[in-house]
PDB file of C-alpha atoms and ligand atoms in Angstrom:
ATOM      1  CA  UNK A   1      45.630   0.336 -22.571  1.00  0.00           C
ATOM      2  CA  UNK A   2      44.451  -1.485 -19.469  1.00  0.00           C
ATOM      3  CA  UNK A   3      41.339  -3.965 -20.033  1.00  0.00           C
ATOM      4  CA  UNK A   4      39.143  -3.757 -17.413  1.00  0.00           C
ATOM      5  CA  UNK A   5      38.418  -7.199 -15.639  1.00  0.00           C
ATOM      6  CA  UNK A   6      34.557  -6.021 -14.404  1.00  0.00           C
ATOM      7  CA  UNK A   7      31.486  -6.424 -17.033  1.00  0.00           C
ATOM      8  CA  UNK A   8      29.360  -3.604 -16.381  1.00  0.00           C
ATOM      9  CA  UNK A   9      26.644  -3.602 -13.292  1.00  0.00           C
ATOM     10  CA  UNK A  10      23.423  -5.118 -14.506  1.00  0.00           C
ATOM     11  CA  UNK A  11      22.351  -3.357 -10.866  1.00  0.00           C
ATOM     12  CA  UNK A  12      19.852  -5.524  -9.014  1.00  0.00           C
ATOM     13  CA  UNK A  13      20.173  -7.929 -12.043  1.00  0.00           C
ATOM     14  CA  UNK A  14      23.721  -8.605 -11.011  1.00  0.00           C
ATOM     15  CA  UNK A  15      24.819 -11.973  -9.579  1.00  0.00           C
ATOM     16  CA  UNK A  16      26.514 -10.287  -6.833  1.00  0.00           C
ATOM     17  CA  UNK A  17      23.146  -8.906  -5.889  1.00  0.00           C
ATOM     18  CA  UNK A  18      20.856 -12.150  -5.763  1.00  0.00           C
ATOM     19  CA  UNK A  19      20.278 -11.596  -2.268  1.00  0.00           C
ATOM     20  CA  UNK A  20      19.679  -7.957  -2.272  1.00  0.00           C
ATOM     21  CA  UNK A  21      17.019  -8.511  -4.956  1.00  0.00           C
ATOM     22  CA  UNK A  22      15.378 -11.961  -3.229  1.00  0.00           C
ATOM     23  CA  UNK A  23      14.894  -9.058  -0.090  1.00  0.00           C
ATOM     24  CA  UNK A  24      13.168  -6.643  -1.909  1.00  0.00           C
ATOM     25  CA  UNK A  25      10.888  -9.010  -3.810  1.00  0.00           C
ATOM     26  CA  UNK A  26       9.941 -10.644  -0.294  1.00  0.00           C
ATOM     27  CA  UNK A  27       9.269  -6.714   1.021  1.00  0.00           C
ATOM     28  CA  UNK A  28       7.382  -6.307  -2.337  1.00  0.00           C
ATOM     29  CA  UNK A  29       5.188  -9.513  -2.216  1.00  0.00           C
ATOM     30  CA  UNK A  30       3.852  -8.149   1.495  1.00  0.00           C
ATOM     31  CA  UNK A  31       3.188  -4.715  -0.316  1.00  0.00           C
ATOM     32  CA  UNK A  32       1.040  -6.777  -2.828  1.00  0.00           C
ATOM     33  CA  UNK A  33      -0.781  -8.208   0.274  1.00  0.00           C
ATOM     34  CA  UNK A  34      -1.530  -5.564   1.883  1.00  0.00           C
ATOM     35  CA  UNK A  35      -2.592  -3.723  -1.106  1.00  0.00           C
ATOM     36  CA  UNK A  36      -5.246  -6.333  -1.325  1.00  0.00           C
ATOM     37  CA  UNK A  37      -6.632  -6.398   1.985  1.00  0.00           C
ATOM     38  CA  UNK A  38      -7.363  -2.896   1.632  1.00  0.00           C
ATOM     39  CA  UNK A  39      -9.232  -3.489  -1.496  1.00  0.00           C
ATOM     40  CA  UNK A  40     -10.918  -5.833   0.312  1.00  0.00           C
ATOM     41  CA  UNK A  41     -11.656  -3.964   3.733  1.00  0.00           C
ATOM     42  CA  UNK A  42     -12.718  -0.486   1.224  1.00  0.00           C
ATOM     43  CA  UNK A  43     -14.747  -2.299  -0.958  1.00  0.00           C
ATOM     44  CA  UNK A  44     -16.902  -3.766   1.890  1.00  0.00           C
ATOM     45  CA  UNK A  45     -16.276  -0.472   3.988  1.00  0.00           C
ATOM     46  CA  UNK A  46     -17.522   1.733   0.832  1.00  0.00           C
ATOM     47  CA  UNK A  47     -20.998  -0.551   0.600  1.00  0.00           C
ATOM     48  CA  UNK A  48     -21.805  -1.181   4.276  1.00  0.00           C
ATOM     49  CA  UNK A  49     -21.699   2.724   5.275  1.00  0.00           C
ATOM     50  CA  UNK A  50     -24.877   4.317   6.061  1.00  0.00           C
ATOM     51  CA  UNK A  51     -26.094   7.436   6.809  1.00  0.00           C
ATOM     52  CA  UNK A  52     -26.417  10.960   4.678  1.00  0.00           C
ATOM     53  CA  UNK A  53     -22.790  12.318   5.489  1.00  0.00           C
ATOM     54  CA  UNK A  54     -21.234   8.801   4.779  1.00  0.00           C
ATOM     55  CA  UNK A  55     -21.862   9.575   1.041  1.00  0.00           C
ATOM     56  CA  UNK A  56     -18.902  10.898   0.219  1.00  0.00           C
ATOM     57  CA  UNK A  57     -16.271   8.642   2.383  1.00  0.00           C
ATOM     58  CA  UNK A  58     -17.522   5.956   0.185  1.00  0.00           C
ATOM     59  CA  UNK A  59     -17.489   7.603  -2.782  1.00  0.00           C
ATOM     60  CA  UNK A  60     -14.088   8.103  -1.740  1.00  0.00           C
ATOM     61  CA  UNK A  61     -13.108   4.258  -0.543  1.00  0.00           C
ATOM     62  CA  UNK A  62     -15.000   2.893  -4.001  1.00  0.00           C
ATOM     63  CA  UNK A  63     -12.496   4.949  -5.820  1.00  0.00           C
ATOM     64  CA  UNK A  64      -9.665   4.482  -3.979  1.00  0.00           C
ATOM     65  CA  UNK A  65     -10.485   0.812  -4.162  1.00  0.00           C
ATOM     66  CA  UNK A  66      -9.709   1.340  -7.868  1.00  0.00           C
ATOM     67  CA  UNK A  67      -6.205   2.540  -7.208  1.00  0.00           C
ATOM     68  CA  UNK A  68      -5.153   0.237  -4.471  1.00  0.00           C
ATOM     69  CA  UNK A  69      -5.664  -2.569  -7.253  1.00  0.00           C
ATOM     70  CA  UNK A  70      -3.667  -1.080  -9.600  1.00  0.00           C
ATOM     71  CA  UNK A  71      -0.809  -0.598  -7.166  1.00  0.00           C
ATOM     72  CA  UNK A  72      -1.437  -4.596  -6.388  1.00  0.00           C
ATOM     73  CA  UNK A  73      -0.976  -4.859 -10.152  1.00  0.00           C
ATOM     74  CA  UNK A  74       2.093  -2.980 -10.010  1.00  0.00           C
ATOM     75  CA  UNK A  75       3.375  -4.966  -7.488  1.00  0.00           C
ATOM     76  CA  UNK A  76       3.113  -7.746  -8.826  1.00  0.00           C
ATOM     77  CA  UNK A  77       4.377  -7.040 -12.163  1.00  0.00           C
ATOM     78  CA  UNK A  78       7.492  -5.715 -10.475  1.00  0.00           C
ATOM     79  CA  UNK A  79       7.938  -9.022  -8.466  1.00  0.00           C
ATOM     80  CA  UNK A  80       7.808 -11.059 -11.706  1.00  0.00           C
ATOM     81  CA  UNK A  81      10.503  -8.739 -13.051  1.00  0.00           C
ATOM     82  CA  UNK A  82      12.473  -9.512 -10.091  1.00  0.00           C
ATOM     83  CA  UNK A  83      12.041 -13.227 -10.846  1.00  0.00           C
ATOM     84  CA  UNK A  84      10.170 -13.560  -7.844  1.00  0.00           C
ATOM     85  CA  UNK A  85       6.568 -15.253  -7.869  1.00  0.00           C
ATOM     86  CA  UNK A  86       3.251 -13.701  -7.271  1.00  0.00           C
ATOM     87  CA  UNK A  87       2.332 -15.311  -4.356  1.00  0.00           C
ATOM     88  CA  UNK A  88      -1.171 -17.351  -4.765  1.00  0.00           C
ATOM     89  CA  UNK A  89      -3.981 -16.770  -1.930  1.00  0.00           C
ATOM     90  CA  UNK A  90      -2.899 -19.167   0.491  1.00  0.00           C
ATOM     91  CA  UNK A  91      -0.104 -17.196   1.726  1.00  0.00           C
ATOM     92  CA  UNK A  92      -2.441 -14.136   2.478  1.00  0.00           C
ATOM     93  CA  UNK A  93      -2.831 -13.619   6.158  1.00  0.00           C
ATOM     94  CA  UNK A  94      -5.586 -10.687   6.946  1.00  0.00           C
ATOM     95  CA  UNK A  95      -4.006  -8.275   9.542  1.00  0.00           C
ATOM     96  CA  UNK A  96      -6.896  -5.539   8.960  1.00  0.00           C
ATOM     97  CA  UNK A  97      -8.387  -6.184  12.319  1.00  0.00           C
ATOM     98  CA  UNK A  98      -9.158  -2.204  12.843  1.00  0.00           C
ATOM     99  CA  UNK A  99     -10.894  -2.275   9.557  1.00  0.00           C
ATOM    100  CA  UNK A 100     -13.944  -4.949  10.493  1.00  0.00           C
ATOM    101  CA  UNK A 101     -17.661  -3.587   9.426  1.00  0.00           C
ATOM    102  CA  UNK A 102     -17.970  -1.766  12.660  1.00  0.00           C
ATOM    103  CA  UNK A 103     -21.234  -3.411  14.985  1.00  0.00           C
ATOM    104  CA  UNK A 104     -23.189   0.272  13.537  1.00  0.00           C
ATOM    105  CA  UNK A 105     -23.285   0.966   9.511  1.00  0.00           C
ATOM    106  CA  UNK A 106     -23.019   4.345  10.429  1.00  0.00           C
ATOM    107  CA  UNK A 107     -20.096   4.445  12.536  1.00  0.00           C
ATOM    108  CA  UNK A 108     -18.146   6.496  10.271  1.00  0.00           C
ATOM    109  CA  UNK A 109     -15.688   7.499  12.390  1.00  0.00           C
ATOM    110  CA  UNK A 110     -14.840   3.995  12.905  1.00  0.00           C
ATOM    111  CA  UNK A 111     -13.756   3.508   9.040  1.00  0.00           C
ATOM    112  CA  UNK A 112     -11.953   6.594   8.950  1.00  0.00           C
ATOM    113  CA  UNK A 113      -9.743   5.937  11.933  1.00  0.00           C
ATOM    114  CA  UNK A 114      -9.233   2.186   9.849  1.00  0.00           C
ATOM    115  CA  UNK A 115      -8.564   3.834   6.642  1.00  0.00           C
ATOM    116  CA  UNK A 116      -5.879   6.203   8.117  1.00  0.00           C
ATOM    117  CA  UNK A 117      -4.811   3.206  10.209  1.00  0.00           C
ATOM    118  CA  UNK A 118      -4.337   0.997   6.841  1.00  0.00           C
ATOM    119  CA  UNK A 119      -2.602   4.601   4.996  1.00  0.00           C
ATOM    120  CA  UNK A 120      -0.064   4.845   7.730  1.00  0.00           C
ATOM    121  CA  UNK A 121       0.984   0.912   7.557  1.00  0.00           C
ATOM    122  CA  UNK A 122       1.361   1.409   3.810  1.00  0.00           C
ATOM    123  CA  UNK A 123       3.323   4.387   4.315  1.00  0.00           C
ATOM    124  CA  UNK A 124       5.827   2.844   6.530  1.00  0.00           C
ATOM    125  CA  UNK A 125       5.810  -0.441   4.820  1.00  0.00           C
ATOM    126  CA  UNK A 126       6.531   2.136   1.179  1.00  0.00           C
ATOM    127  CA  UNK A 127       9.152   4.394   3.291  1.00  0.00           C
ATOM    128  CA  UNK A 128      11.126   1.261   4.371  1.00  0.00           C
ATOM    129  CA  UNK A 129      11.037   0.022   0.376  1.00  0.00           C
ATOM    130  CA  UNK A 130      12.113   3.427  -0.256  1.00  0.00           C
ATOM    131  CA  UNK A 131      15.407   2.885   1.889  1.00  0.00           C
ATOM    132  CA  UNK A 132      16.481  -0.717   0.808  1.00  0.00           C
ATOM    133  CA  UNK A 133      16.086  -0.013  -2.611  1.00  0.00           C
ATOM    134  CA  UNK A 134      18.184   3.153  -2.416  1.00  0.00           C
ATOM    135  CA  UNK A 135      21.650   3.089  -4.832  1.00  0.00           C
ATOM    136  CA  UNK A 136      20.594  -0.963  -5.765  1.00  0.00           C
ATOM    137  CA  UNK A 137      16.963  -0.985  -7.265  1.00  0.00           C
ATOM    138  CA  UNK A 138      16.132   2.617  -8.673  1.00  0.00           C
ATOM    139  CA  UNK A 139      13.347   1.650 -10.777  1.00  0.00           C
ATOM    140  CA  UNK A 140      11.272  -0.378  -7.887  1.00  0.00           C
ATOM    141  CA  UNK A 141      12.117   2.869  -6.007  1.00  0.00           C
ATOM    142  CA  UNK A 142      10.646   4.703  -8.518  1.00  0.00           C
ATOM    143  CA  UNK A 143       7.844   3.357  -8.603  1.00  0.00           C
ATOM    144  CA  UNK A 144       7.073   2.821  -4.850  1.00  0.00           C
ATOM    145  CA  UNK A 145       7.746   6.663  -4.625  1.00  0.00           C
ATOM    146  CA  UNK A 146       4.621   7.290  -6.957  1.00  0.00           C
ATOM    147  CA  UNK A 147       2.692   4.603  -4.834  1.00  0.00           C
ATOM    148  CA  UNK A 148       3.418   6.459  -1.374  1.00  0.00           C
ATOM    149  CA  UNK A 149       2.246   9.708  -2.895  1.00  0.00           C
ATOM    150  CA  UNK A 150      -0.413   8.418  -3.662  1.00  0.00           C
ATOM    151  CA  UNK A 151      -1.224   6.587  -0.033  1.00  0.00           C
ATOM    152  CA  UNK A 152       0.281  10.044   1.647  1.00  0.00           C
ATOM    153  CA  UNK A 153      -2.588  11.558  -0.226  1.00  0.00           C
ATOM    154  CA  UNK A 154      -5.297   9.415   1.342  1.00  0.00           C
ATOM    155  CA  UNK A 155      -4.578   9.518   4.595  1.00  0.00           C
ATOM    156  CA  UNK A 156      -4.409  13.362   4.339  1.00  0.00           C
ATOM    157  CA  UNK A 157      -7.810  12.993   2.847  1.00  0.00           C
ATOM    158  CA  UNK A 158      -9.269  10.941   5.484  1.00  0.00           C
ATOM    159  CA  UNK A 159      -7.287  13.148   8.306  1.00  0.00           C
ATOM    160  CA  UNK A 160      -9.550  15.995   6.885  1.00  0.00           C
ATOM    161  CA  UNK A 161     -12.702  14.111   7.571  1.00  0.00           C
ATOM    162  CA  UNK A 162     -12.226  12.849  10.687  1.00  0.00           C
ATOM    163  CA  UNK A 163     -10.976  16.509  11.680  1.00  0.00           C
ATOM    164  CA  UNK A 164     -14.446  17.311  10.638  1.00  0.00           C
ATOM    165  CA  UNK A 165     -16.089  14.600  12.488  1.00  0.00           C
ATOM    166  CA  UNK A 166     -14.062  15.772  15.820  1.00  0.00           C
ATOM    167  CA  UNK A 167     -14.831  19.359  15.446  1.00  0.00           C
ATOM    168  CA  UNK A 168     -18.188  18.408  15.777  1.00  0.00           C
ATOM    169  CA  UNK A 169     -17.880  16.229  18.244  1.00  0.00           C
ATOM    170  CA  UNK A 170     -18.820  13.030  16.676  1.00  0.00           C
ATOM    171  CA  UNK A 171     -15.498  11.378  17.253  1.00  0.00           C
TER     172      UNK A 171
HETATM  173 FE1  FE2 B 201      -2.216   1.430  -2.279  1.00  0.00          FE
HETATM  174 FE1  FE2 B 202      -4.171   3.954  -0.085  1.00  0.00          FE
END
């Protein structure tokens, strides 16, 4: 019987795939930031908004702030696993220009086009995870699957009010 010569695959563990694996933490640690700008830009979006029909979008960003802080969490305990480091706030550099307090509080329509601005980023950035990780990294693809259902499910959200806001012809 023939030994074989190759220990088994530790995956993206392996030696062979230290590269591979410093790639997708460095894709992961700008996930993590932009997971916390839109904390930040939803948290002050979902206090600044006035106006009767603005209840519910921030009822919906103060929630939502909820969840994009746990995917930062998740991010970040998946960088650690990949023996990369959780980056401290120096290295954050805002890019969230479309998601400013608008010059009204009521401008509405100016958070929602920001929100599904921010969604769509995240959803690219996620797809592109998606892709590298593919046959190497299962498990970070695994999880950044859940996370870009769950961004894929905002935007739709926010789609639906701004369709509302341009059938009335506030957009
Ligand atoms: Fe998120
Ligand atoms: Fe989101």
């Amino acid at each position: 019987m023939e030994a074989s010569t190759h220990s088994p695959s530790k995956g993206i563990f392996d030696s062979a795939n230290l590269e591979r694996r410093e790639q997708i933490v460095t894709l992961l640690q700008k996930a993590y930031w932009m997971e916390l700008e839109t904390v930040m830009s939803y948290l002050a979006a979902s206090v600044n908004l006035d106006g009767v029909r603005a209840q519910e979008i921030k009822e919906s960003l103060a929630g939502d702030v909820e969840e994009e802080l746990g995917h930062a969490k998740q991010f970040a305990d998946r960088i650690k696993e990949l023996y990369g480091v959780v980056p401290g706030s120096e290295g954050f550099e805002a890019e969230q220009s479309f998601l400013q307090p608008p010059d009204e509080q009521t401008d509405s329509v100016h958070v929602i086009r920001g929100v599904i601005k921010a969604e769509t980023g995240a959803i690219e950035h996620y797809t592109r995870i998606v892709e590298e990780t593919d046959g190497i990294d299962p498990v970070t693809q695994d999880m950044v699957i859940q996370i870009l259902h769950d961004e894929q499910g905002h935007r739709r959200l926010f789609e639906g009010f701004l369709r509302e806001y341009e059938f009335e012809g506030a957009a």
